[in-house]
Short mmCIF file of C-alpha atoms and ligand atoms in Angstrom, two decimals:
data_model
loop_
_atom_site.label_atom_id
_atom_site.label_comp_id
_atom_site.label_asym_id
_atom_site.label_seq_id
_atom_site.Cartn_x
_atom_site.Cartn_y
_atom_site.Cartn_z
CA MET A 4 -38.12 75.87 14.62
CA LYS A 5 -40.98 78.48 15.01
CA GLU A 6 -41.76 77.58 18.77
CA TRP A 7 -38.53 79.16 19.75
CA THR A 8 -39.01 82.84 19.31
CA SER A 9 -36.71 84.09 21.99
CA PHE A 10 -34.17 82.52 24.30
CA ASP A 11 -33.13 83.28 27.98
CA LYS A 12 -29.58 84.78 28.24
CA ILE A 13 -27.40 82.95 30.64
CA SER A 14 -24.95 85.49 32.08
CA LYS A 15 -23.48 83.66 35.10
CA GLY A 16 -23.13 80.47 36.68
CA ASN A 17 -22.37 79.26 40.25
CA GLY A 18 -22.35 75.64 41.34
CA ILE A 19 -25.33 73.73 39.92
CA TRP A 20 -27.18 77.20 39.25
CA LEU A 21 -27.47 79.08 35.95
CA ILE A 22 -28.39 82.63 36.33
CA ASP A 23 -29.77 84.65 33.45
CA SER A 24 -29.51 88.17 32.44
CA LYS A 25 -32.58 88.99 34.62
CA GLY A 26 -31.29 87.30 37.75
CA ASN A 27 -33.43 84.01 37.52
CA LYS A 28 -31.72 81.17 38.85
CA ILE A 29 -32.25 77.70 37.38
CA ILE A 30 -30.70 74.34 38.33
CA ASP A 31 -28.67 73.11 35.39
CA ALA A 32 -30.22 69.40 35.15
CA VAL A 33 -28.60 69.07 31.79
CA GLY A 34 -24.95 69.70 33.07
CA SER A 35 -24.53 72.10 30.10
CA MET A 36 -24.98 69.22 27.78
CA TRP A 37 -23.74 66.41 29.90
CA CYS A 38 -20.41 67.80 30.40
CA ASN A 39 -20.21 69.74 33.67
CA VAL A 40 -18.47 68.16 36.59
CA TRP A 41 -17.92 70.53 39.36
CA GLY A 42 -20.65 73.14 38.92
CA HIS A 43 -20.15 76.42 37.40
CA SER A 44 -17.42 79.00 38.15
CA ASN A 45 -15.40 76.48 40.31
CA PRO A 46 -12.32 78.82 41.47
CA GLN A 47 -9.68 75.95 40.93
CA LEU A 48 -10.58 75.28 37.33
CA VAL A 49 -10.94 79.10 36.50
CA LYS A 50 -7.53 79.54 38.11
CA ALA A 51 -6.10 76.84 35.96
CA ILE A 52 -7.45 78.47 32.90
CA THR A 53 -6.25 82.09 33.83
CA LYS A 54 -2.89 80.91 34.66
CA GLN A 55 -2.33 78.97 31.44
CA THR A 56 -3.96 81.99 29.46
CA LYS A 57 -0.89 84.05 30.75
CA GLN A 58 1.79 81.55 29.38
CA ILE A 59 0.68 80.42 26.04
CA GLN A 60 -2.96 80.52 24.68
CA HIS A 61 -2.86 78.47 21.68
CA SER A 62 0.23 76.96 19.96
CA SER A 63 -0.21 74.21 17.25
CA LEU A 64 0.39 70.45 17.55
CA PHE A 65 1.78 70.46 14.03
CA ASN A 66 5.36 69.99 14.37
CA LEU A 67 5.18 71.23 18.06
CA THR A 68 4.01 70.31 21.36
CA ASN A 69 3.20 72.07 24.81
CA GLU A 70 3.46 71.16 28.25
CA PRO A 71 -0.09 70.91 29.25
CA VAL A 72 -0.91 68.38 26.50
CA GLU A 73 2.18 66.23 27.14
CA LYS A 74 0.99 66.16 30.83
CA LEU A 75 -2.60 65.29 29.87
CA ALA A 76 -1.46 62.45 27.69
CA LYS A 77 0.26 61.02 30.63
CA ASN A 78 -2.85 61.36 32.82
CA LEU A 79 -5.02 59.82 30.19
CA ILE A 80 -2.94 56.87 29.53
CA LYS A 81 -2.70 56.35 33.37
CA ILE A 82 -6.39 56.14 33.88
CA SER A 83 -6.92 54.05 30.70
CA PRO A 84 -5.90 50.52 30.95
CA GLY A 85 -4.58 49.09 27.74
CA MET A 86 -4.23 52.52 25.97
CA ASN A 87 -0.97 53.65 24.62
CA LYS A 88 -1.14 57.07 22.74
CA VAL A 89 -3.45 59.99 22.72
CA PHE A 90 -4.78 61.94 19.65
CA TYR A 91 -6.30 65.14 20.46
CA SER A 92 -9.21 67.05 18.90
CA ASP A 93 -11.69 69.83 20.03
CA ASN A 94 -15.09 68.01 20.38
CA GLY A 95 -16.66 64.56 20.62
CA SER A 96 -17.86 64.18 16.94
CA SER A 97 -14.23 64.93 15.62
CA ALA A 98 -12.86 62.48 18.31
CA MET A 99 -15.28 59.86 16.79
CA GLU A 100 -14.22 60.75 13.11
CA ILE A 101 -10.68 60.17 14.21
CA ALA A 102 -11.39 56.90 15.84
CA ILE A 103 -13.21 55.73 12.65
CA LYS A 104 -10.28 56.76 10.48
CA MET A 105 -7.86 55.09 12.76
CA ALA A 106 -9.79 51.88 12.83
CA LEU A 107 -10.13 51.72 8.82
CA GLN A 108 -6.62 53.00 8.36
CA TYR A 109 -5.12 50.42 10.81
CA TRP A 110 -6.23 47.48 8.58
CA ASN A 111 -4.92 49.23 5.32
CA ASN A 112 -1.55 49.99 7.13
CA ILE A 113 -1.12 46.30 7.89
CA GLY A 114 -2.02 45.33 4.35
CA GLU A 115 -5.59 43.96 4.90
CA THR A 116 -7.29 46.11 2.54
CA LYS A 117 -10.63 44.15 2.56
CA LYS A 118 -11.61 45.01 6.02
CA THR A 119 -13.40 48.11 5.22
CA LYS A 120 -17.00 47.62 7.01
CA ILE A 121 -18.00 49.28 10.32
CA ALA A 122 -20.36 47.33 12.45
CA THR A 123 -22.41 49.10 15.18
CA VAL A 124 -25.66 48.98 17.16
CA GLU A 125 -28.96 50.44 16.52
CA ASN A 126 -29.65 53.87 17.88
CA GLY A 127 -26.05 54.50 18.83
CA TYR A 128 -25.15 58.11 18.93
CA HIS A 129 -21.47 59.48 18.12
CA GLY A 130 -21.98 63.03 17.06
CA ASP A 131 -23.25 65.13 14.17
CA THR A 132 -20.54 64.93 11.48
CA PHE A 133 -20.96 62.64 8.54
CA GLY A 134 -18.66 59.86 9.81
CA ALA A 135 -20.17 60.06 13.27
CA MET A 136 -23.77 60.15 11.74
CA SER A 137 -22.97 57.03 9.83
CA VAL A 138 -21.85 55.10 12.61
CA GLY A 139 -24.27 56.46 15.09
CA TYR A 140 -27.45 56.50 13.29
CA VAL A 141 -30.54 57.65 15.11
CA PRO A 142 -33.14 57.65 12.48
CA GLU A 143 -35.06 60.77 13.83
CA PHE A 144 -32.04 62.75 13.96
CA PHE A 145 -30.40 61.85 10.54
CA GLY A 146 -32.89 60.24 8.31
CA LYS A 147 -32.62 63.22 5.99
CA PHE A 148 -29.11 62.40 5.32
CA LYS A 149 -29.37 58.83 4.79
CA LYS A 150 -28.38 58.59 1.33
CA GLN A 151 -25.11 60.40 2.07
CA LEU A 152 -24.13 58.37 4.93
CA PHE A 153 -21.77 55.41 4.44
CA SER A 154 -23.50 51.98 5.09
CA THR A 155 -22.86 50.17 8.26
CA MET A 156 -23.97 46.99 9.68
CA GLN A 157 -26.26 47.58 12.54
CA PHE A 158 -27.10 45.25 15.35
CA PRO A 159 -29.91 45.49 17.95
CA VAL A 160 -29.33 46.52 21.64
CA PRO A 161 -31.31 44.91 24.37
CA ASN A 162 -33.69 47.31 25.88
CA LYS A 163 -35.22 45.97 28.98
CA TYR A 164 -38.23 48.21 28.64
CA ARG A 165 -39.14 46.96 25.30
CA VAL A 166 -38.39 43.40 25.19
CA PRO A 167 -40.03 41.73 22.17
CA LYS A 168 -43.12 39.43 22.82
CA GLY A 169 -42.06 35.97 23.88
CA PHE A 170 -38.60 36.83 25.16
CA THR A 171 -37.39 37.22 28.49
CA SER A 172 -34.80 40.17 29.31
CA SER A 173 -32.03 37.51 29.24
CA ASP A 174 -33.20 35.57 26.09
CA TYR A 175 -33.44 38.97 24.32
CA GLN A 176 -29.76 39.93 25.37
CA ASN A 177 -28.70 36.40 24.10
CA ASP A 178 -30.56 36.86 21.06
CA CYS A 179 -28.90 40.29 20.26
CA LEU A 180 -25.32 38.68 20.90
CA ASP A 181 -26.33 35.76 18.59
CA LYS A 182 -27.18 38.24 15.88
CA ILE A 183 -23.71 39.91 16.53
CA GLU A 184 -21.86 36.59 16.30
CA LYS A 185 -23.64 35.37 13.38
CA GLY A 186 -22.86 38.78 11.68
CA PHE A 187 -19.22 38.45 12.55
CA SER A 188 -18.82 34.97 11.31
CA LYS A 189 -20.44 35.46 7.96
CA ASN A 190 -18.62 38.64 7.08
CA ASN A 191 -14.92 38.78 6.93
CA ASN A 192 -14.78 42.37 5.95
CA ILE A 193 -15.61 44.16 9.19
CA ALA A 194 -12.94 46.56 10.28
CA ALA A 195 -14.33 47.58 13.61
CA PHE A 196 -17.32 47.46 16.03
CA ILE A 197 -18.02 50.86 17.29
CA MET A 198 -20.61 51.40 20.37
CA GLU A 199 -21.14 53.92 23.24
CA SER A 200 -19.52 52.44 26.58
CA GLY A 201 -21.93 51.38 29.29
CA ALA A 202 -24.98 52.94 27.85
CA GLN A 203 -26.61 54.55 24.87
CA MET A 204 -27.37 58.29 25.66
CA ALA A 205 -28.87 60.15 22.86
CA GLY A 206 -30.40 56.89 21.51
CA GLY A 207 -32.83 56.69 24.62
CA VAL A 208 -30.72 56.13 27.83
CA ILE A 209 -30.33 52.40 27.17
CA ILE A 210 -28.20 51.02 29.93
CA TYR A 211 -26.59 47.91 28.79
CA PRO A 212 -27.42 44.65 30.87
CA LYS A 213 -24.45 43.17 32.55
CA ASP A 214 -21.90 41.43 30.34
CA PHE A 215 -23.30 42.76 27.07
CA GLN A 216 -20.43 44.95 26.37
CA ARG A 217 -17.85 42.47 27.61
CA LYS A 218 -19.35 39.59 25.52
CA ILE A 219 -19.18 42.05 22.30
CA SER A 220 -15.54 42.80 23.41
CA GLU A 221 -14.70 39.17 23.40
CA LEU A 222 -16.52 38.36 20.06
CA CYS A 223 -14.41 41.13 18.53
CA LYS A 224 -11.18 39.49 19.59
CA LYS A 225 -12.45 36.09 18.57
CA TYR A 226 -13.29 37.49 14.91
CA ASP A 227 -10.42 39.79 14.75
CA ILE A 228 -12.34 43.01 14.62
CA LEU A 229 -11.43 46.24 16.31
CA PHE A 230 -13.31 47.17 19.28
CA VAL A 231 -14.00 51.04 19.43
CA LEU A 232 -15.68 52.68 22.29
CA ASP A 233 -17.20 56.06 22.68
CA GLU A 234 -16.99 57.15 26.33
CA ILE A 235 -17.45 60.82 25.61
CA ALA A 236 -20.85 61.03 27.44
CA THR A 237 -20.50 57.96 29.73
CA GLY A 238 -16.86 57.94 30.76
CA PHE A 239 -15.30 60.34 33.49
CA GLY A 240 -17.87 59.27 36.26
CA ARG A 241 -21.10 59.87 34.40
CA LEU A 242 -22.09 56.22 34.94
CA GLY A 243 -20.18 56.00 38.30
CA SER A 244 -16.83 54.79 37.12
CA MET A 245 -13.98 56.76 35.80
CA VAL A 246 -13.60 54.46 32.84
CA GLN A 247 -16.77 52.77 31.85
CA TYR A 248 -14.86 50.06 29.76
CA GLN A 249 -12.95 48.84 32.82
CA GLU A 250 -16.27 48.45 34.79
CA GLN A 251 -17.68 46.60 31.90
CA LYS A 252 -14.52 44.26 31.80
CA SER A 253 -14.24 45.23 28.10
CA LYS A 254 -10.93 45.75 26.26
CA PRO A 255 -11.06 48.36 23.39
CA ASP A 256 -8.55 49.14 20.88
CA ILE A 257 -9.51 52.69 20.53
CA VAL A 258 -11.47 54.74 23.01
CA ALA A 259 -12.71 58.37 22.77
CA TYR A 260 -13.19 60.97 25.62
CA GLY A 261 -14.77 64.60 25.56
CA LYS A 262 -17.38 66.45 27.43
CA MET A 263 -16.23 65.87 31.18
CA LEU A 264 -12.59 65.73 30.10
CA THR A 265 -12.24 69.57 30.86
CA GLY A 266 -14.71 69.56 33.51
CA GLY A 267 -17.06 71.12 31.06
CA TYR A 268 -15.28 74.39 30.88
CA MET A 269 -13.25 74.21 27.54
CA THR A 270 -13.79 72.39 24.22
CA MET A 271 -11.46 69.38 23.97
CA ALA A 272 -11.72 65.77 23.24
CA ALA A 273 -9.17 62.85 22.98
CA THR A 274 -9.08 59.58 21.02
CA LEU A 275 -6.70 57.03 22.55
CA ALA A 276 -5.35 53.91 20.97
CA ASN A 277 -3.50 50.85 22.06
CA LYS A 278 -0.05 49.98 21.10
CA LYS A 279 -1.19 47.59 18.23
CA ILE A 280 -2.94 50.42 16.61
CA TYR A 281 -0.36 53.09 17.13
CA GLU A 282 2.67 50.97 15.90
CA SER A 283 0.62 50.25 12.51
CA PHE A 284 0.94 54.11 11.83
CA SER A 285 4.58 54.37 12.32
CA GLY A 286 6.96 54.10 9.27
CA GLU A 287 8.95 56.25 7.02
CA PHE A 288 7.32 59.39 5.44
CA TYR A 289 6.78 57.71 2.00
CA ASP A 290 5.34 54.61 3.47
CA TRP A 291 2.26 56.90 4.06
CA LYS A 292 1.15 55.21 7.01
CA HIS A 293 0.55 58.30 9.18
CA LEU A 294 -2.80 59.79 10.06
CA PHE A 295 -3.85 62.63 8.07
CA HIS A 296 -5.85 64.27 10.39
CA GLY A 297 -5.47 67.52 12.56
CA HIS A 298 -7.70 70.60 13.57
CA THR A 299 -6.54 74.07 14.13
CA TYR A 300 -7.20 73.80 17.88
CA THR A 301 -6.01 70.30 18.30
CA GLY A 302 -4.02 70.13 21.62
CA ASN A 303 -4.96 73.70 22.74
CA PRO A 304 -3.05 74.32 25.95
CA ILE A 305 -5.75 76.29 27.85
CA ALA A 306 -8.15 73.27 27.42
CA ALA A 307 -5.30 70.77 28.38
CA ALA A 308 -4.30 72.83 31.48
CA VAL A 309 -8.01 72.76 32.78
CA ALA A 310 -8.24 69.13 31.85
CA ASN A 311 -5.16 68.31 34.04
CA GLU A 312 -6.70 70.37 36.87
CA ASN A 313 -9.92 68.59 36.50
CA ILE A 314 -8.46 65.08 36.66
CA TYR A 315 -6.36 66.10 39.57
CA MET A 316 -9.50 67.14 41.41
CA TYR A 317 -11.13 63.73 40.59
CA GLU A 318 -8.45 62.14 42.73
CA LYS A 319 -8.11 64.65 45.42
CA HIS A 320 -11.89 64.81 45.96
CA ASN A 321 -12.46 61.05 45.48
CA LEU A 322 -15.16 62.08 43.17
CA ILE A 323 -15.94 58.68 41.75
CA LYS A 324 -16.72 57.47 45.13
CA LYS A 325 -18.79 60.55 45.97
CA ILE A 326 -20.77 60.04 42.65
CA GLN A 327 -21.51 56.52 43.72
CA ASN A 328 -22.84 57.65 47.13
CA THR A 329 -24.84 60.68 45.84
CA SER A 330 -26.31 58.48 43.26
CA LYS A 331 -28.15 56.52 45.89
CA ILE A 332 -30.32 59.63 46.13
CA PHE A 333 -31.89 58.77 42.85
CA THR A 334 -33.13 55.33 44.09
CA LYS A 335 -35.08 56.98 46.99
CA TYR A 336 -37.33 58.64 44.37
CA TYR A 337 -37.91 55.74 42.00
CA GLN A 338 -41.31 54.92 43.40
CA GLU A 339 -42.74 58.23 43.58
CA ILE A 340 -41.64 58.78 40.08
CA LEU A 341 -42.76 55.61 38.73
CA ASP A 342 -46.41 56.23 40.27
CA ILE A 343 -47.01 59.23 38.23
CA ASP A 344 -49.47 57.83 35.67
CA ILE A 345 -47.45 59.04 32.55
CA VAL A 346 -44.15 57.51 33.63
CA GLY A 347 -43.37 54.16 31.91
CA ASP A 348 -39.96 53.42 32.99
CA ILE A 349 -36.92 55.00 34.71
CA ARG A 350 -33.33 54.11 33.81
CA HIS A 351 -30.61 55.22 36.22
CA LYS A 352 -26.90 54.61 36.51
CA GLY A 353 -24.45 56.91 38.23
CA MET A 354 -25.42 60.48 37.63
CA LEU A 355 -27.64 59.71 34.73
CA MET A 356 -31.38 59.16 34.94
CA GLY A 357 -33.65 58.88 31.90
CA ILE A 358 -37.55 58.97 32.65
CA GLU A 359 -39.50 57.64 29.69
CA LEU A 360 -43.01 59.22 29.41
CA VAL A 361 -46.04 57.20 28.11
CA SER A 362 -49.61 57.99 27.57
CA ASN A 363 -50.53 54.48 28.20
CA LYS A 364 -48.52 52.44 30.71
CA GLU A 365 -49.66 49.07 29.31
CA LYS A 366 -49.35 49.78 25.62
CA LYS A 367 -46.12 51.91 26.32
CA ILE A 368 -47.36 54.53 23.75
CA PRO A 369 -44.86 57.49 23.89
CA ILE A 370 -46.71 60.75 24.96
CA ARG A 371 -47.33 63.53 22.53
CA THR A 372 -47.72 67.30 23.42
CA LYS A 373 -48.97 70.03 21.05
CA LYS A 374 -45.55 71.67 21.08
CA SER A 375 -42.64 69.73 21.20
CA ILE A 376 -42.00 67.68 24.47
CA ASN A 377 -38.82 69.38 24.93
CA LYS A 378 -40.33 72.88 24.74
CA VAL A 379 -43.09 71.96 27.16
CA PHE A 380 -40.75 70.53 29.75
CA PHE A 381 -38.38 73.44 29.34
CA GLU A 382 -41.10 75.86 30.18
CA GLU A 383 -42.52 73.83 32.85
CA GLY A 384 -39.28 73.18 34.51
CA LYS A 385 -38.33 76.90 34.43
CA LYS A 386 -41.34 77.62 36.51
CA GLN A 387 -39.73 74.97 38.88
CA GLY A 388 -36.42 76.61 38.81
CA ILE A 389 -34.86 73.64 36.64
CA TYR A 390 -33.21 73.64 33.18
CA LEU A 391 -34.49 70.45 31.61
CA ARG A 392 -34.07 69.03 28.20
CA THR A 393 -35.82 65.94 26.92
CA LEU A 394 -34.91 63.58 24.30
CA GLY A 395 -38.07 62.61 22.53
CA ASN A 396 -40.37 61.28 25.27
CA ILE A 397 -37.66 60.74 27.68
CA VAL A 398 -36.69 63.36 30.47
CA MET A 399 -32.90 63.44 31.03
CA LEU A 400 -31.46 64.12 34.34
CA VAL A 401 -27.63 64.74 33.77
CA PRO A 402 -26.62 67.04 36.47
CA PRO A 403 -23.05 68.39 37.27
CA LEU A 404 -21.27 65.17 38.70
CA ALA A 405 -20.30 66.83 42.03
CA ILE A 406 -23.92 67.75 42.77
CA LYS A 407 -24.56 67.71 46.48
CA GLU A 408 -27.18 65.21 48.15
CA LYS A 409 -29.32 68.05 49.34
CA GLU A 410 -29.24 69.68 45.84
CA LEU A 411 -29.97 66.45 43.99
CA GLU A 412 -32.99 65.94 46.34
CA MET A 413 -34.13 69.33 45.25
CA LEU A 414 -33.65 68.64 41.55
CA LEU A 415 -35.53 65.43 41.79
CA SER A 416 -38.56 66.81 43.70
CA ARG A 417 -38.74 69.68 41.27
CA THR A 418 -38.59 67.28 38.34
CA ILE A 419 -41.50 65.33 39.77
CA LYS A 420 -43.51 68.65 39.97
CA THR A 421 -42.66 69.36 36.38
CA ILE A 422 -43.78 65.94 35.10
CA GLN A 423 -47.12 66.37 37.16
CA ALA A 424 -47.64 69.71 35.60
CA VAL A 425 -46.96 68.48 32.20
CA LYS A 426 -49.74 65.93 32.45
CA SER A 427 -52.34 68.35 31.43
CA LYS A 428 -50.62 69.30 28.31
CA ILE A 429 -50.55 65.74 26.70
CA ILE A 430 -52.57 65.33 23.63
C1 LIG B 529 -21.66 59.45 22.99
C2 LIG B 529 -21.43 60.67 22.34
N1 LIG B 529 -20.57 60.63 21.49
C3 LIG B 529 -20.14 61.78 20.79
C4 LIG B 529 -20.78 62.94 21.12
C5 LIG B 529 -20.45 64.13 20.28
O1 LIG B 529 -19.80 65.10 21.11
P1 LIG B 529 -19.87 66.54 20.55
O2 LIG B 529 -21.15 67.18 20.78
O3 LIG B 529 -18.84 67.23 21.64
O4 LIG B 529 -19.34 66.83 19.09
C6 LIG B 529 -21.94 63.15 21.94
C7 LIG B 529 -22.70 64.34 21.97
O5 LIG B 529 -23.55 64.30 22.86
C8 LIG B 529 -22.21 61.75 22.46
O6 LIG B 529 -23.23 61.90 23.47
#
């Protein structure tokens, strides 16, 4: 992209601050791509990494295992009701590829070879690899690859800010659920329904209305369809609960975690499956029921060691409660943000806020700027001392989960100043 001619070099991090090679400090409002939990350079997490580095740095999970991953599997199963086994990978997209393969192969393993279709919701996002792009199709991101992606069945998601004419929000939700049920009842070839848990992130910060996810979970059970949830961006406290599917009273067969799993310090993801799924994969070697999937760095012990320390710290510091309390700071700023004449909507849950910018509040027309909106916000944000990224016309606030109240106040008031400054750049 021509507008990015140079990049600031980040050389240090301290708490919520990123520090570049020239010594400039900016607040990490993006949580280093939504994964940072305790802020940067947390001594306990750094210690967990260095300690493990002195033992074994990497050893394969092919034919072998290691202590940190064994411990982490136990930790993950403990926090994930209904889940039975863990399959490791090293990034969220791979965790979702694994979830897709598990779901498709499950039916094959039990002899139901007709169930081969994946159902999803519009504008979901599950990563940038081909399977993940197929099931999480955001047209703006992946339109160029449409022909190469496998086909899925897509259903609408109720977006409270863009309710079609003639509907109330709750009518609209029921309409979306009706469409899903009709789709399920007419097609007996659906292997799995895949969605982000609690909210769509990259697809526009769409926070699901109450009961939406639970009802889909129930429909999946009713029509014998596997329910697969992606908690990579929304689990581990981002939306204010450790496990979103539990808060949503939904029951997945397969769930994926990533991003915040290691506190945002090492690259690791995990795909968890319930007993039913796991057992379908066990058999004699020549039954060929096992899952052919593995990456070089699957189950990296350093990543697992820091993930274990991270999970321990969630409990020790009661982080989820702390997030729920700190999150109230956002609400104090709702009105001030909404009063800005280019703000159409704010969507907030836990430690996530999406601010949708429009050039006309009534017609809800997304703003346009000469350079990309992201670039404009990045430059203006830097002047205010914050690192911001937008998704189209939506400003995303996704700070480190353990951000302090005073720090969040600072972030919000600087964000308001940034939005005000961007007003003059709208075309
Ligand atoms: C919901 C969701 N799933 C999957 C992914 C992909 O994760 P990764 O970037 O680690 O491949 C992301 C990344 O933003 C995500 O938001």
